[in-house]
mmCIF file with all atom_site columns, C-alpha atoms in Angstrom:
data_model
loop_
_atom_site.group_PDB
_atom_site.id
_atom_site.type_symbol
_atom_site.label_atom_id
_atom_site.label_alt_id
_atom_site.label_comp_id
_atom_site.label_asym_id
_atom_site.label_entity_id
_atom_site.label_seq_id
_atom_site.pdbx_PDB_ins_code
_atom_site.Cartn_x
_atom_site.Cartn_y
_atom_site.Cartn_z
_atom_site.occupancy
_atom_site.B_iso_or_equiv
_atom_site.pdbx_formal_charge
_atom_site.auth_seq_id
_atom_site.auth_comp_id
_atom_site.auth_asym_id
_atom_site.auth_atom_id
_atom_site.pdbx_PDB_model_num
ATOM 1   C CA . MET K 1 1   ? 152.346 66.095 170.239 1.00 44.00 ? 13  MET K CA 1
ATOM 2   C CA . THR K 1 2   ? 150.799 69.186 169.399 1.00 49.00 ? 14  THR K CA 1
ATOM 3   C CA . ASN K 1 3   ? 147.695 70.312 170.915 1.00 54.00 ? 15  ASN K CA 1
ATOM 4   C CA . ASP K 1 4   ? 147.197 72.740 168.179 1.00 63.00 ? 16  ASP K CA 1
ATOM 5   C CA . ASN K 1 5   ? 143.326 72.039 167.046 1.00 74.00 ? 17  ASN K CA 1
ATOM 6   C CA . THR K 1 6   ? 144.011 74.195 163.908 1.00 80.00 ? 18  THR K CA 1
ATOM 7   C CA . PHE K 1 7   ? 146.517 71.919 162.709 1.00 87.00 ? 19  PHE K CA 1
ATOM 8   C CA . ALA K 1 8   ? 145.075 69.564 159.972 1.00 90.00 ? 20  ALA K CA 1
ATOM 9   C CA . LEU K 1 9   ? 146.668 65.850 161.258 1.00 92.00 ? 21  LEU K CA 1
ATOM 10  C CA . GLN K 1 10  ? 144.576 65.583 164.141 1.00 91.00 ? 22  GLN K CA 1
ATOM 11  C CA . PHE K 1 11  ? 145.304 62.348 167.013 1.00 92.00 ? 23  PHE K CA 1
ATOM 12  C CA . ASN K 1 12  ? 142.450 60.503 168.783 1.00 93.00 ? 24  ASN K CA 1
ATOM 13  C CA . LYS K 1 13  ? 144.509 59.259 171.926 1.00 92.00 ? 25  LYS K CA 1
ATOM 14  C CA . ASP K 1 14  ? 141.098 57.175 172.940 1.00 94.00 ? 26  ASP K CA 1
ATOM 15  C CA . ILE K 1 15  ? 141.505 54.870 170.305 1.00 95.00 ? 27  ILE K CA 1
ATOM 16  C CA . CYS K 1 16  ? 145.125 54.593 169.426 1.00 95.00 ? 28  CYS K CA 1
ATOM 17  C CA . THR K 1 17  ? 145.941 51.194 170.124 1.00 94.00 ? 29  THR K CA 1
ATOM 18  C CA . GLN K 1 18  ? 149.776 51.963 170.276 1.00 94.00 ? 30  GLN K CA 1
ATOM 19  C CA . CYS K 1 19  ? 151.047 49.835 167.877 1.00 94.00 ? 31  CYS K CA 1
ATOM 20  C CA . GLY K 1 20  ? 153.550 52.441 166.649 1.00 93.00 ? 32  GLY K CA 1
ATOM 21  C CA . ILE K 1 21  ? 152.861 52.042 163.085 1.00 95.00 ? 33  ILE K CA 1
ATOM 22  C CA . CYS K 1 22  ? 152.523 55.376 162.185 1.00 94.00 ? 34  CYS K CA 1
ATOM 23  C CA . ALA K 1 23  ? 155.536 56.693 163.077 1.00 94.00 ? 35  ALA K CA 1
ATOM 24  C CA . ASP K 1 24  ? 157.466 54.075 161.108 1.00 94.00 ? 36  ASP K CA 1
ATOM 25  C CA . SER K 1 25  ? 155.284 54.991 158.085 1.00 93.00 ? 37  SER K CA 1
ATOM 26  C CA . CYS K 1 26  ? 156.516 58.635 158.219 1.00 93.00 ? 38  CYS K CA 1
ATOM 27  C CA . THR K 1 27  ? 159.327 59.205 155.625 1.00 89.00 ? 39  THR K CA 1
ATOM 28  C CA . PHE K 1 28  ? 159.488 62.786 157.032 1.00 89.00 ? 40  PHE K CA 1
ATOM 29  C CA . GLY K 1 29  ? 160.460 61.688 160.535 1.00 91.00 ? 41  GLY K CA 1
ATOM 30  C CA . ALA K 1 30  ? 157.755 63.856 161.782 1.00 92.00 ? 42  ALA K CA 1
ATOM 31  C CA . ILE K 1 31  ? 156.214 61.254 164.546 1.00 94.00 ? 43  ILE K CA 1
ATOM 32  C CA . GLN K 1 32  ? 157.918 60.446 167.493 1.00 92.00 ? 44  GLN K CA 1
ATOM 33  C CA . PHE K 1 33  ? 156.499 57.425 169.283 1.00 88.00 ? 45  PHE K CA 1
ATOM 34  C CA . ASN K 1 34  ? 156.748 57.360 172.866 1.00 88.00 ? 46  ASN K CA 1
ATOM 35  C CA . GLU K 1 35  ? 153.625 56.383 174.940 1.00 89.00 ? 47  GLU K CA 1
ATOM 36  C CA . TYR K 1 36  ? 151.742 57.847 171.590 1.00 90.00 ? 48  TYR K CA 1
ATOM 37  C CA . PRO K 1 37  ? 152.773 59.319 168.661 1.00 92.00 ? 49  PRO K CA 1
ATOM 38  C CA . GLU K 1 38  ? 154.196 62.430 168.840 1.00 92.00 ? 50  GLU K CA 1
ATOM 39  C CA . ILE K 1 39  ? 153.749 64.971 165.765 1.00 92.00 ? 51  ILE K CA 1
ATOM 40  C CA . ASP K 1 40  ? 156.270 67.523 165.042 1.00 91.00 ? 52  ASP K CA 1
ATOM 41  C CA . ILE K 1 41  ? 154.098 70.025 162.887 1.00 88.00 ? 53  ILE K CA 1
ATOM 42  C CA . ASN K 1 42  ? 157.588 71.574 161.568 1.00 87.00 ? 54  ASN K CA 1
ATOM 43  C CA . SER K 1 43  ? 158.356 68.733 160.016 1.00 88.00 ? 55  SER K CA 1
ATOM 44  C CA . CYS K 1 44  ? 155.131 67.231 158.929 1.00 90.00 ? 56  CYS K CA 1
ATOM 45  C CA . ARG K 1 45  ? 154.162 67.541 155.283 1.00 87.00 ? 57  ARG K CA 1
ATOM 46  C CA . LEU K 1 46  ? 150.850 66.726 155.255 1.00 89.00 ? 58  LEU K CA 1
ATOM 47  C CA . CYS K 1 47  ? 151.200 63.797 152.919 1.00 89.00 ? 59  CYS K CA 1
ATOM 48  C CA . GLY K 1 48  ? 148.571 61.456 154.784 1.00 90.00 ? 60  GLY K CA 1
ATOM 49  C CA . THR K 1 49  ? 150.778 58.499 154.786 1.00 92.00 ? 61  THR K CA 1
ATOM 50  C CA . CYS K 1 50  ? 150.297 57.832 158.625 1.00 94.00 ? 62  CYS K CA 1
ATOM 51  C CA . VAL K 1 51  ? 146.228 58.268 158.268 1.00 94.00 ? 63  VAL K CA 1
ATOM 52  C CA . GLN K 1 52  ? 146.160 55.616 155.621 1.00 94.00 ? 64  GLN K CA 1
ATOM 53  C CA . VAL K 1 53  ? 148.337 53.069 157.515 1.00 95.00 ? 65  VAL K CA 1
ATOM 54  C CA . CYS K 1 54  ? 146.603 53.860 160.967 1.00 95.00 ? 66  CYS K CA 1
ATOM 55  C CA . PRO K 1 55  ? 144.345 50.267 161.725 1.00 95.00 ? 67  PRO K CA 1
ATOM 56  C CA . ALA K 1 56  ? 142.503 51.986 164.428 1.00 95.00 ? 68  ALA K CA 1
ATOM 57  C CA . THR K 1 57  ? 141.997 55.273 162.408 1.00 95.00 ? 69  THR K CA 1
ATOM 58  C CA . ALA K 1 58  ? 143.219 57.638 165.154 1.00 94.00 ? 70  ALA K CA 1
ATOM 59  C CA . LEU K 1 59  ? 145.119 60.145 162.780 1.00 95.00 ? 71  LEU K CA 1
ATOM 60  C CA . THR K 1 60  ? 142.460 61.634 160.827 1.00 94.00 ? 72  THR K CA 1
ATOM 61  C CA . MET K 1 61  ? 143.213 64.714 158.239 1.00 91.00 ? 73  MET K CA 1
ATOM 62  C CA . LYS K 1 62  ? 140.815 67.788 158.732 1.00 87.00 ? 74  LYS K CA 1
ATOM 63  C CA . GLU K 1 63  ? 139.477 68.980 155.177 1.00 80.00 ? 75  GLU K CA 1
ATOM 64  C CA . ALA K 1 64  ? 140.124 72.658 154.342 1.00 67.00 ? 76  ALA K CA 1
ATOM 65  C CA . PRO K 1 65  ? 137.112 74.448 154.522 1.00 66.00 ? 77  PRO K CA 1
ATOM 66  C CA . LYS K 1 66  ? 135.116 74.926 151.301 1.00 66.00 ? 78  LYS K CA 1
ATOM 67  C CA . GLN K 1 67  ? 135.498 78.715 149.869 1.00 61.00 ? 79  GLN K CA 1
ATOM 68  C CA . THR K 1 68  ? 132.393 80.156 148.408 1.00 62.00 ? 80  THR K CA 1
ATOM 69  C CA . THR K 1 69  ? 134.230 83.244 146.953 1.00 59.00 ? 81  THR K CA 1
ATOM 70  C CA . PRO K 1 70  ? 136.939 83.212 145.090 1.00 55.00 ? 82  PRO K CA 1
ATOM 71  C CA . THR K 1 71  ? 140.442 84.521 146.948 1.00 57.00 ? 83  THR K CA 1
ATOM 72  C CA . CYS K 1 72  ? 141.701 86.415 144.210 1.00 55.00 ? 84  CYS K CA 1
ATOM 73  C CA . LEU K 1 73  ? 139.479 88.695 141.974 1.00 54.00 ? 85  LEU K CA 1
ATOM 74  C CA . THR K 1 74  ? 142.162 89.634 139.637 1.00 56.00 ? 86  THR K CA 1
ATOM 75  C CA . PRO K 1 75  ? 143.765 87.245 136.929 1.00 59.00 ? 87  PRO K CA 1
ATOM 76  C CA . THR K 1 76  ? 147.440 86.189 138.079 1.00 61.00 ? 88  THR K CA 1
ATOM 77  C CA . HIS K 1 77  ? 150.524 85.508 135.996 1.00 77.00 ? 89  HIS K CA 1
ATOM 78  C CA . GLY K 1 78  ? 153.672 83.439 136.145 1.00 86.00 ? 90  GLY K CA 1
ATOM 79  C CA . ILE K 1 79  ? 154.448 79.733 136.941 1.00 91.00 ? 91  ILE K CA 1
ATOM 80  C CA . TRP K 1 80  ? 154.683 79.752 140.889 1.00 92.00 ? 92  TRP K CA 1
ATOM 81  C CA . VAL K 1 81  ? 156.995 77.178 142.618 1.00 92.00 ? 93  VAL K CA 1
ATOM 82  C CA . LEU K 1 82  ? 156.999 76.579 146.206 1.00 92.00 ? 94  LEU K CA 1
ATOM 83  C CA . ALA K 1 83  ? 160.685 76.100 147.106 1.00 91.00 ? 95  ALA K CA 1
ATOM 84  C CA . GLU K 1 84  ? 160.653 73.739 150.175 1.00 88.00 ? 96  GLU K CA 1
ATOM 85  C CA . THR K 1 85  ? 163.997 73.347 152.160 1.00 87.00 ? 97  THR K CA 1
ATOM 86  C CA . GLN K 1 86  ? 165.727 70.315 154.004 1.00 85.00 ? 98  GLN K CA 1
ATOM 87  C CA . ASP K 1 87  ? 168.207 70.864 156.646 1.00 84.00 ? 99  ASP K CA 1
ATOM 88  C CA . GLY K 1 88  ? 168.961 74.571 155.764 1.00 85.00 ? 100 GLY K CA 1
ATOM 89  C CA . THR K 1 89  ? 169.504 73.883 152.021 1.00 88.00 ? 101 THR K CA 1
ATOM 90  C CA . LEU K 1 90  ? 166.622 73.938 149.129 1.00 89.00 ? 102 LEU K CA 1
ATOM 91  C CA . ALA K 1 91  ? 165.157 70.547 148.879 1.00 88.00 ? 103 ALA K CA 1
ATOM 92  C CA . PRO K 1 92  ? 166.464 68.527 145.534 1.00 86.00 ? 104 PRO K CA 1
ATOM 93  C CA . VAL K 1 93  ? 162.850 68.319 144.307 1.00 89.00 ? 105 VAL K CA 1
ATOM 94  C CA . CYS K 1 94  ? 162.961 72.319 144.260 1.00 89.00 ? 106 CYS K CA 1
ATOM 95  C CA . LYS K 1 95  ? 165.672 72.410 141.389 1.00 86.00 ? 107 LYS K CA 1
ATOM 96  C CA . GLU K 1 96  ? 163.936 70.261 139.486 1.00 90.00 ? 108 GLU K CA 1
ATOM 97  C CA . LEU K 1 97  ? 160.250 72.156 139.744 1.00 92.00 ? 109 LEU K CA 1
ATOM 98  C CA . LEU K 1 98  ? 162.339 75.137 138.683 1.00 92.00 ? 110 LEU K CA 1
ATOM 99  C CA . GLY K 1 99  ? 163.715 73.818 136.106 1.00 91.00 ? 111 GLY K CA 1
ATOM 100 C CA . LYS K 1 100 ? 160.635 72.405 134.462 1.00 92.00 ? 112 LYS K CA 1
ATOM 101 C CA . ALA K 1 101 ? 158.723 76.234 135.803 1.00 92.00 ? 113 ALA K CA 1
ATOM 102 C CA . GLN K 1 102 ? 161.843 77.717 133.212 1.00 92.00 ? 114 GLN K CA 1
ATOM 103 C CA . GLU K 1 103 ? 160.371 75.106 130.295 1.00 91.00 ? 115 GLU K CA 1
ATOM 104 C CA . LEU K 1 104 ? 156.908 76.234 130.833 1.00 89.00 ? 116 LEU K CA 1
ATOM 105 C CA . SER K 1 105 ? 157.583 79.833 131.391 1.00 88.00 ? 117 SER K CA 1
ATOM 106 C CA . GLN K 1 106 ? 158.900 79.682 127.535 1.00 88.00 ? 118 GLN K CA 1
ATOM 107 C CA . LYS K 1 107 ? 156.033 77.854 126.088 1.00 86.00 ? 119 LYS K CA 1
ATOM 108 C CA . LEU K 1 108 ? 153.786 80.235 128.064 1.00 85.00 ? 120 LEU K CA 1
ATOM 109 C CA . ASN K 1 109 ? 155.854 83.286 127.721 1.00 87.00 ? 121 ASN K CA 1
ATOM 110 C CA . GLN K 1 110 ? 155.469 83.736 131.330 1.00 89.00 ? 122 GLN K CA 1
ATOM 111 C CA . LYS K 1 111 ? 157.759 84.618 134.189 1.00 91.00 ? 123 LYS K CA 1
ATOM 112 C CA . VAL K 1 112 ? 158.693 82.409 137.022 1.00 93.00 ? 124 VAL K CA 1
ATOM 113 C CA . GLU K 1 113 ? 158.228 83.383 140.604 1.00 92.00 ? 125 GLU K CA 1
ATOM 114 C CA . ALA K 1 114 ? 159.422 81.391 143.432 1.00 92.00 ? 126 ALA K CA 1
ATOM 115 C CA . ILE K 1 115 ? 158.103 81.449 147.097 1.00 92.00 ? 127 ILE K CA 1
ATOM 116 C CA . LEU K 1 116 ? 160.001 80.645 150.040 1.00 89.00 ? 128 LEU K CA 1
ATOM 117 C CA . VAL K 1 117 ? 158.635 80.080 153.622 1.00 86.00 ? 129 VAL K CA 1
ATOM 118 C CA . GLY K 1 118 ? 160.802 79.594 156.729 1.00 82.00 ? 130 GLY K CA 1
ATOM 119 C CA . ASN K 1 119 ? 162.776 80.635 159.400 1.00 83.00 ? 131 ASN K CA 1
ATOM 120 C CA . ASN K 1 120 ? 166.486 81.969 158.688 1.00 86.00 ? 132 ASN K CA 1
ATOM 121 C CA . ILE K 1 121 ? 166.401 81.351 154.983 1.00 88.00 ? 133 ILE K CA 1
ATOM 122 C CA . LYS K 1 122 ? 167.052 84.728 153.577 1.00 89.00 ? 134 LYS K CA 1
ATOM 123 C CA . HIS K 1 123 ? 170.788 83.217 152.314 1.00 89.00 ? 135 HIS K CA 1
ATOM 124 C CA . LEU K 1 124 ? 168.960 81.049 149.808 1.00 91.00 ? 136 LEU K CA 1
ATOM 125 C CA . ALA K 1 125 ? 167.273 83.338 148.047 1.00 90.00 ? 137 ALA K CA 1
ATOM 126 C CA . SER K 1 126 ? 169.964 84.666 146.044 1.00 90.00 ? 138 SER K CA 1
ATOM 127 C CA . GLU K 1 127 ? 170.302 80.998 145.010 1.00 89.00 ? 139 GLU K CA 1
ATOM 128 C CA . LEU K 1 128 ? 166.946 80.932 143.751 1.00 90.00 ? 140 LEU K CA 1
ATOM 129 C CA . ALA K 1 129 ? 167.100 84.211 141.952 1.00 90.00 ? 141 ALA K CA 1
ATOM 130 C CA . ALA K 1 130 ? 169.070 82.263 139.494 1.00 89.00 ? 142 ALA K CA 1
ATOM 131 C CA . TYR K 1 131 ? 166.145 80.317 138.016 1.00 88.00 ? 143 TYR K CA 1
ATOM 132 C CA . ALA K 1 132 ? 163.169 82.712 139.094 1.00 91.00 ? 144 ALA K CA 1
ATOM 133 C CA . HIS K 1 133 ? 162.522 86.056 138.011 1.00 91.00 ? 145 HIS K CA 1
ATOM 134 C CA . ASN K 1 134 ? 161.447 86.982 141.216 1.00 90.00 ? 146 ASN K CA 1
ATOM 135 C CA . VAL K 1 135 ? 161.958 85.280 145.022 1.00 91.00 ? 147 VAL K CA 1
ATOM 136 C CA . TYR K 1 136 ? 159.090 86.101 147.560 1.00 91.00 ? 148 TYR K CA 1
ATOM 137 C CA . ILE K 1 137 ? 160.414 85.250 150.963 1.00 89.00 ? 149 ILE K CA 1
ATOM 138 C CA . TYR K 1 138 ? 158.196 84.539 154.100 1.00 86.00 ? 150 TYR K CA 1
#
């Protein structure tokens, strides 16, 4: 379990009943259950399923802070796709999203931009470049 208080998914050990329902409900395998749930923050997609099924409300999701001023003061252009990875390859949903983004880009006369986030992922940029005008790697 992470002790990272900045991570949106939080766990309260004091009210956990150790039922294991949270681990059983996680489709991403991000929760391992030993004595208590242990959350792998690198696998967790913050979908909230575990929060919804926890009968003791031991798992909670912190809300994002509300912004009072816009973060981007200039108009943006393009159709942006966040390219997810899975086991060192592009997630299957990624190509579906890029295909829809290309359809939309033709209607709106905009470029498709892809953002690829992770470790050891540069090799995937060429695959994304077949679908996107620009690929940004972080």
